[in-house]
């Protein structure tokens, strides 16, 4: 069933990424007016109804953005730039920069966003919060912090609803830094272990984001969409 969002304004922060782009497309297909934002506007061509530059590391820019624009019905934060690695092997500055991006970026958006009553705010976290990996301990901690932030904000911002979608391994440009053959091997090995027998596609996560954003009874929820990664 297609949700009809005609006349609703939706903001995607990080719309040039794999999950952000698919989410912008899902909201557009449901009839919403989508403002697609990111740092690099060349990645935003053809995404959404309107594109704008928004760096969620820059609090002044975030506040100015919301001051200059009409309130939104739904705000989705999919942006993040994080470094991975074991705690003992990752430089402290890189670890702090990761938290500064994914957690504090979402926090800045949550502080400044103007969202209409009946609307929603959705973060994207990740299944490592529940299924830690020794090579990505920090990622799990950041994701858990985001899930907890959303639960608290669901109380603070009520009746605006606040939720998190928590993906497993998704085939997006996030992995483009890997050599292609290594990436494909990693995807194949992961797919073989997962109960779903495949890695995720950005549209799998966009579906879940559209669901929590539009289901009027969903708030304070974390929806895990991980192919069974948490239980495998
Ligand atoms: N892919 C996975 O396997 C996976 C698994 C679990 C969780 N997740 C989470 O899902 C979310 C989306 O991931 P993805 O796979 O779609 O990643 P992606 O394709 O790398 O996209 C991330 C986007 O974030 C934007 N971004 C980074 N820093 C920004 C900033 N300071 N201000 C504004 N935008 C910024 C980037 O745009 P610019 O280049 O314009 O900066 C990029 O387009 C992330 O939080 C990620 O951690 C992904």
Tab-separated table of C-alpha atoms and ligand atoms in Angstrom:
chain	number	residue	atom	x	y	z
A	1	UNK	CA	0.000	0.000	0.000
A	2	UNK	CA	1.433	3.390	-0.949
A	3	UNK	CA	1.274	6.124	1.659
A	4	UNK	CA	-0.064	9.363	0.321
A	5	UNK	CA	2.119	12.241	1.499
A	6	UNK	CA	0.998	14.897	-0.955
A	7	UNK	CA	1.575	18.401	0.452
A	8	UNK	CA	3.971	17.183	3.157
A	9	UNK	CA	7.453	18.661	3.442
A	10	UNK	CA	10.292	16.236	4.111
A	11	UNK	CA	13.942	17.026	4.865
A	12	UNK	CA	16.643	14.432	4.243
A	13	UNK	CA	20.025	15.244	5.802
A	14	UNK	CA	22.632	13.258	3.871
A	15	UNK	CA	20.469	12.712	0.777
A	16	UNK	CA	23.481	12.119	-1.489
A	17	UNK	CA	24.371	8.866	0.286
A	18	UNK	CA	23.015	5.426	-0.515
A	19	UNK	CA	20.322	5.298	2.173
A	20	UNK	CA	19.600	9.033	1.942
A	21	UNK	CA	19.011	8.904	-1.815
A	22	UNK	CA	16.719	5.865	-1.570
A	23	UNK	CA	14.804	7.538	1.264
A	24	UNK	CA	14.361	10.734	-0.738
A	25	UNK	CA	13.041	8.642	-3.637
A	26	UNK	CA	10.633	6.719	-1.376
A	27	UNK	CA	9.152	9.928	0.048
A	28	UNK	CA	8.905	11.452	-3.445
A	29	UNK	CA	7.127	8.343	-4.718
A	30	UNK	CA	4.643	8.767	-1.852
A	31	UNK	CA	3.922	12.306	-3.057
A	32	UNK	CA	5.971	14.353	-0.565
A	33	UNK	CA	7.932	17.526	-1.332
A	34	UNK	CA	11.506	16.482	-0.506
A	35	UNK	CA	14.309	18.881	0.387
A	36	UNK	CA	17.517	16.914	-0.217
A	37	UNK	CA	20.608	18.164	1.610
A	38	UNK	CA	24.269	17.265	1.944
A	39	UNK	CA	27.697	18.855	1.881
A	40	UNK	CA	28.462	17.970	-1.714
A	41	UNK	CA	25.589	19.155	-3.930
A	42	UNK	CA	26.984	17.316	-6.992
A	43	UNK	CA	25.865	14.120	-5.204
A	44	UNK	CA	22.349	15.539	-4.898
A	45	UNK	CA	21.629	16.076	-8.591
A	46	UNK	CA	18.248	14.577	-9.457
A	47	UNK	CA	17.451	13.788	-5.812
A	48	UNK	CA	14.343	15.267	-4.196
A	49	UNK	CA	12.188	18.238	-5.179
A	50	UNK	CA	14.787	20.803	-4.092
A	51	UNK	CA	18.445	20.557	-3.093
A	52	UNK	CA	20.367	22.590	-0.521
A	53	UNK	CA	23.797	22.576	1.067
A	54	UNK	CA	23.740	21.607	4.732
A	55	UNK	CA	26.789	20.512	6.721
A	56	UNK	CA	25.538	19.088	10.004
A	57	UNK	CA	28.949	19.627	11.618
A	58	UNK	CA	28.373	23.407	11.404
A	59	UNK	CA	25.880	24.418	14.110
A	60	UNK	CA	25.538	28.012	12.840
A	61	UNK	CA	24.688	26.693	9.373
A	62	UNK	CA	22.180	24.216	10.822
A	63	UNK	CA	20.431	26.932	12.857
A	64	UNK	CA	20.435	29.355	9.901
A	65	UNK	CA	18.987	26.659	7.630
A	66	UNK	CA	15.964	26.028	9.865
A	67	UNK	CA	15.497	29.750	10.577
A	68	UNK	CA	15.235	30.432	6.832
A	69	UNK	CA	12.841	27.674	5.850
A	70	UNK	CA	9.257	26.624	6.591
A	71	UNK	CA	8.733	23.828	9.138
A	72	UNK	CA	8.901	20.245	7.927
A	73	UNK	CA	6.490	17.372	8.437
A	74	UNK	CA	9.241	14.764	8.497
A	75	UNK	CA	12.984	15.105	9.075
A	76	UNK	CA	15.332	12.176	8.410
A	77	UNK	CA	19.037	12.156	9.296
A	78	UNK	CA	21.045	9.638	7.259
A	79	UNK	CA	24.316	11.607	7.145
A	80	UNK	CA	27.460	10.299	8.800
A	81	UNK	CA	31.201	10.129	8.230
A	82	UNK	CA	32.790	7.691	10.653
A	83	UNK	CA	36.099	5.897	10.862
A	84	UNK	CA	36.142	2.245	11.823
A	85	UNK	CA	38.717	0.075	13.550
A	86	UNK	CA	39.516	-1.438	16.937
A	87	UNK	CA	39.554	0.939	19.898
A	88	UNK	CA	43.248	0.264	20.411
A	89	UNK	CA	44.078	0.907	16.765
A	90	UNK	CA	42.000	3.983	15.967
A	91	UNK	CA	43.539	7.390	16.714
A	92	UNK	CA	41.594	9.196	19.433
A	93	UNK	CA	41.034	12.239	17.193
A	94	UNK	CA	39.490	10.048	14.491
A	95	UNK	CA	37.255	8.348	17.051
A	96	UNK	CA	36.074	11.693	18.438
A	97	UNK	CA	35.467	13.027	14.913
A	98	UNK	CA	33.235	10.017	14.227
A	99	UNK	CA	31.082	10.774	17.275
A	100	UNK	CA	31.125	14.463	16.333
A	101	UNK	CA	29.680	13.513	12.960
A	102	UNK	CA	27.125	10.766	13.435
A	103	UNK	CA	25.941	11.481	17.003
A	104	UNK	CA	26.458	15.221	17.425
A	105	UNK	CA	25.372	15.899	13.841
A	106	UNK	CA	22.015	14.248	14.537
A	107	UNK	CA	21.845	16.074	17.881
A	108	UNK	CA	22.373	19.459	16.178
A	109	UNK	CA	19.583	18.706	13.705
A	110	UNK	CA	17.280	17.613	16.541
A	111	UNK	CA	17.956	20.870	18.457
A	112	UNK	CA	17.280	23.179	15.562
A	113	UNK	CA	14.650	21.374	13.482
A	114	UNK	CA	11.173	22.864	13.213
A	115	UNK	CA	8.756	19.965	12.807
A	116	UNK	CA	4.979	20.247	12.519
A	117	UNK	CA	2.700	18.588	15.068
A	118	UNK	CA	1.937	15.078	13.856
A	119	UNK	CA	5.298	14.980	12.101
A	120	UNK	CA	8.397	12.934	12.808
A	121	UNK	CA	12.164	12.875	13.223
A	122	UNK	CA	14.043	9.722	12.229
A	123	UNK	CA	17.696	8.828	12.800
A	124	UNK	CA	19.626	5.989	11.179
A	125	UNK	CA	21.774	4.078	13.670
A	126	UNK	CA	23.008	0.493	13.035
A	127	UNK	CA	22.742	-3.073	14.345
A	128	UNK	CA	26.265	-2.988	15.842
A	129	UNK	CA	24.653	-1.389	18.911
A	130	UNK	CA	23.231	-4.854	19.722
A	131	UNK	CA	25.706	-7.104	17.900
A	132	UNK	CA	29.138	-5.602	18.544
A	133	UNK	CA	32.139	-6.345	16.383
A	134	UNK	CA	35.654	-6.215	17.865
A	135	UNK	CA	36.725	-4.198	14.815
A	136	UNK	CA	33.910	-1.623	15.141
A	137	UNK	CA	33.333	-1.108	18.865
A	138	UNK	CA	32.972	2.655	18.461
A	139	UNK	CA	30.286	2.270	15.753
A	140	UNK	CA	28.203	0.179	18.152
A	141	UNK	CA	28.553	2.810	20.882
A	142	UNK	CA	27.586	5.672	18.543
A	143	UNK	CA	24.554	3.730	17.311
A	144	UNK	CA	23.438	2.920	20.852
A	145	UNK	CA	23.755	6.599	21.772
A	146	UNK	CA	21.571	7.550	18.799
A	147	UNK	CA	18.920	4.957	19.708
A	148	UNK	CA	18.835	6.323	23.260
A	149	UNK	CA	18.743	9.919	22.027
A	150	UNK	CA	15.688	9.116	19.906
A	151	UNK	CA	13.860	7.471	22.822
A	152	UNK	CA	14.419	10.530	25.039
A	153	UNK	CA	13.536	12.978	22.281
A	154	UNK	CA	10.300	11.071	21.669
A	155	UNK	CA	9.249	12.300	25.130
A	156	UNK	CA	10.726	15.782	24.836
A	157	UNK	CA	9.330	16.526	21.391
A	158	UNK	CA	5.924	14.830	21.761
A	159	UNK	CA	3.574	14.907	19.921
A	160	UNK	CA	6.291	14.988	17.243
A	161	UNK	CA	7.362	11.334	16.948
A	162	UNK	CA	11.036	10.354	17.080
A	163	UNK	CA	12.394	6.957	15.989
A	164	UNK	CA	15.532	5.187	14.831
A	165	UNK	CA	15.991	2.729	12.000
A	166	UNK	CA	18.916	0.395	12.639
A	167	UNK	CA	20.361	-1.211	9.491
A	168	UNK	CA	22.607	-4.207	9.067
A	169	UNK	CA	25.084	-4.410	6.206
A	170	UNK	CA	23.750	-2.346	3.281
A	171	UNK	CA	25.296	-2.062	-0.182
A	172	UNK	CA	25.919	1.700	-0.422
A	173	UNK	CA	28.784	4.073	-1.291
A	174	UNK	CA	29.804	3.798	2.386
A	175	UNK	CA	31.831	0.778	1.265
A	176	UNK	CA	33.298	2.395	-1.874
A	177	UNK	CA	36.650	2.907	-0.168
A	178	UNK	CA	37.231	-0.866	-0.259
A	179	UNK	CA	38.869	-2.549	-3.244
A	180	UNK	CA	35.958	-3.906	-5.348
A	181	UNK	CA	36.975	-7.558	-5.123
A	182	UNK	CA	37.380	-7.353	-1.323
A	183	UNK	CA	34.025	-5.602	-0.992
A	184	UNK	CA	32.247	-8.220	-3.103
A	185	UNK	CA	33.894	-10.979	-1.068
A	186	UNK	CA	32.782	-9.336	2.179
A	187	UNK	CA	29.209	-8.982	0.867
A	188	UNK	CA	29.150	-12.646	-0.242
A	189	UNK	CA	30.495	-13.975	3.062
A	190	UNK	CA	28.043	-11.830	5.025
A	191	UNK	CA	25.087	-12.859	2.834
A	192	UNK	CA	25.916	-16.546	3.359
A	193	UNK	CA	25.823	-16.088	7.161
A	194	UNK	CA	22.653	-13.992	7.322
A	195	UNK	CA	19.220	-15.637	7.732
A	196	UNK	CA	17.995	-13.386	4.885
A	197	UNK	CA	20.827	-14.820	2.690
A	198	UNK	CA	21.628	-11.459	1.187
A	199	UNK	CA	23.031	-8.095	2.201
A	200	UNK	CA	20.639	-5.162	2.338
A	201	UNK	CA	19.847	-2.644	-0.351
A	202	UNK	CA	19.255	1.048	0.432
A	203	UNK	CA	15.572	0.617	-0.468
A	204	UNK	CA	15.166	-1.908	2.385
A	205	UNK	CA	16.083	0.841	4.844
A	206	UNK	CA	14.124	3.551	3.031
A	207	UNK	CA	10.989	1.368	3.412
A	208	UNK	CA	11.515	1.193	7.171
A	209	UNK	CA	12.173	4.933	7.437
A	210	UNK	CA	8.958	5.686	5.540
A	211	UNK	CA	7.131	3.274	7.869
A	212	UNK	CA	8.266	4.864	11.159
A	213	UNK	CA	7.837	8.381	9.783
A	214	UNK	CA	4.249	7.804	8.695
A	215	UNK	CA	2.913	5.316	11.279
A	216	UNK	CA	1.134	7.616	13.746
A	217	UNK	CA	1.616	5.156	16.642
A	218	UNK	CA	5.383	4.662	16.178
A	219	UNK	CA	7.496	6.761	18.527
A	220	UNK	CA	10.502	6.008	20.700
A	221	UNK	CA	11.039	2.919	18.531
A	222	UNK	CA	14.163	1.385	17.089
A	223	UNK	CA	13.321	-0.669	14.023
A	224	UNK	CA	16.095	-3.120	13.170
A	225	UNK	CA	16.365	-4.086	9.489
A	226	UNK	CA	19.479	-6.244	9.337
A	227	UNK	CA	18.676	-9.449	7.457
A	228	UNK	CA	18.816	-11.209	10.815
A	229	UNK	CA	22.345	-9.976	11.590
A	230	UNK	CA	21.554	-9.406	15.261
A	231	UNK	CA	20.435	-13.002	15.774
A	232	UNK	CA	22.838	-14.776	13.398
B	1	LIG	N1	25.790	1.057	4.633
B	1	LIG	C1	25.804	0.280	5.722
B	1	LIG	O1	26.217	-0.901	5.688
B	1	LIG	C2	25.298	0.812	7.028
B	1	LIG	C3	25.110	-0.095	8.096
B	1	LIG	C4	24.640	0.368	9.316
B	1	LIG	C5	24.398	1.730	9.483
B	1	LIG	N2	24.608	2.589	8.439
B	1	LIG	C6	24.363	4.009	8.673
B	1	LIG	O2	23.404	4.501	7.754
B	1	LIG	C7	23.648	5.888	7.528
B	1	LIG	C8	23.720	6.155	6.033
B	1	LIG	O3	24.757	5.344	5.513
B	1	LIG	P1	25.010	5.130	3.949
B	1	LIG	O4	25.390	3.721	3.808
B	1	LIG	O5	23.898	5.687	3.149
B	1	LIG	O6	26.326	6.013	3.794
B	1	LIG	P2	26.877	6.889	2.570
B	1	LIG	O7	26.394	6.337	1.281
B	1	LIG	O8	28.340	6.994	2.820
B	1	LIG	O9	26.192	8.294	2.809
B	1	LIG	C9	26.491	9.104	3.905
B	1	LIG	C10	26.193	10.532	3.509
B	1	LIG	O10	26.438	11.360	4.640
B	1	LIG	C11	26.774	12.630	4.149
B	1	LIG	N3	27.522	13.387	5.116
B	1	LIG	C12	28.689	13.048	5.725
B	1	LIG	N4	29.088	14.045	6.540
B	1	LIG	C13	28.156	15.012	6.419
B	1	LIG	C14	28.026	16.294	7.000
B	1	LIG	N5	28.952	16.794	7.839
B	1	LIG	N6	26.944	17.048	6.699
B	1	LIG	C15	26.024	16.572	5.837
B	1	LIG	N7	26.101	15.388	5.229
B	1	LIG	C16	27.170	14.609	5.527
B	1	LIG	C17	27.621	12.362	2.916
B	1	LIG	O11	27.377	13.396	1.997
B	1	LIG	P3	28.528	14.453	1.566
B	1	LIG	O12	29.511	13.656	0.809
B	1	LIG	O13	27.783	15.464	0.822
B	1	LIG	O14	29.141	14.954	2.838
B	1	LIG	C18	27.068	11.040	2.373
B	1	LIG	O15	26.293	11.261	1.239
B	1	LIG	C19	24.953	6.220	8.269
B	1	LIG	O16	24.645	6.733	9.538
B	1	LIG	C20	25.600	4.852	8.442
B	1	LIG	O17	26.469	4.800	9.533
B	1	LIG	C21	25.034	2.157	7.220
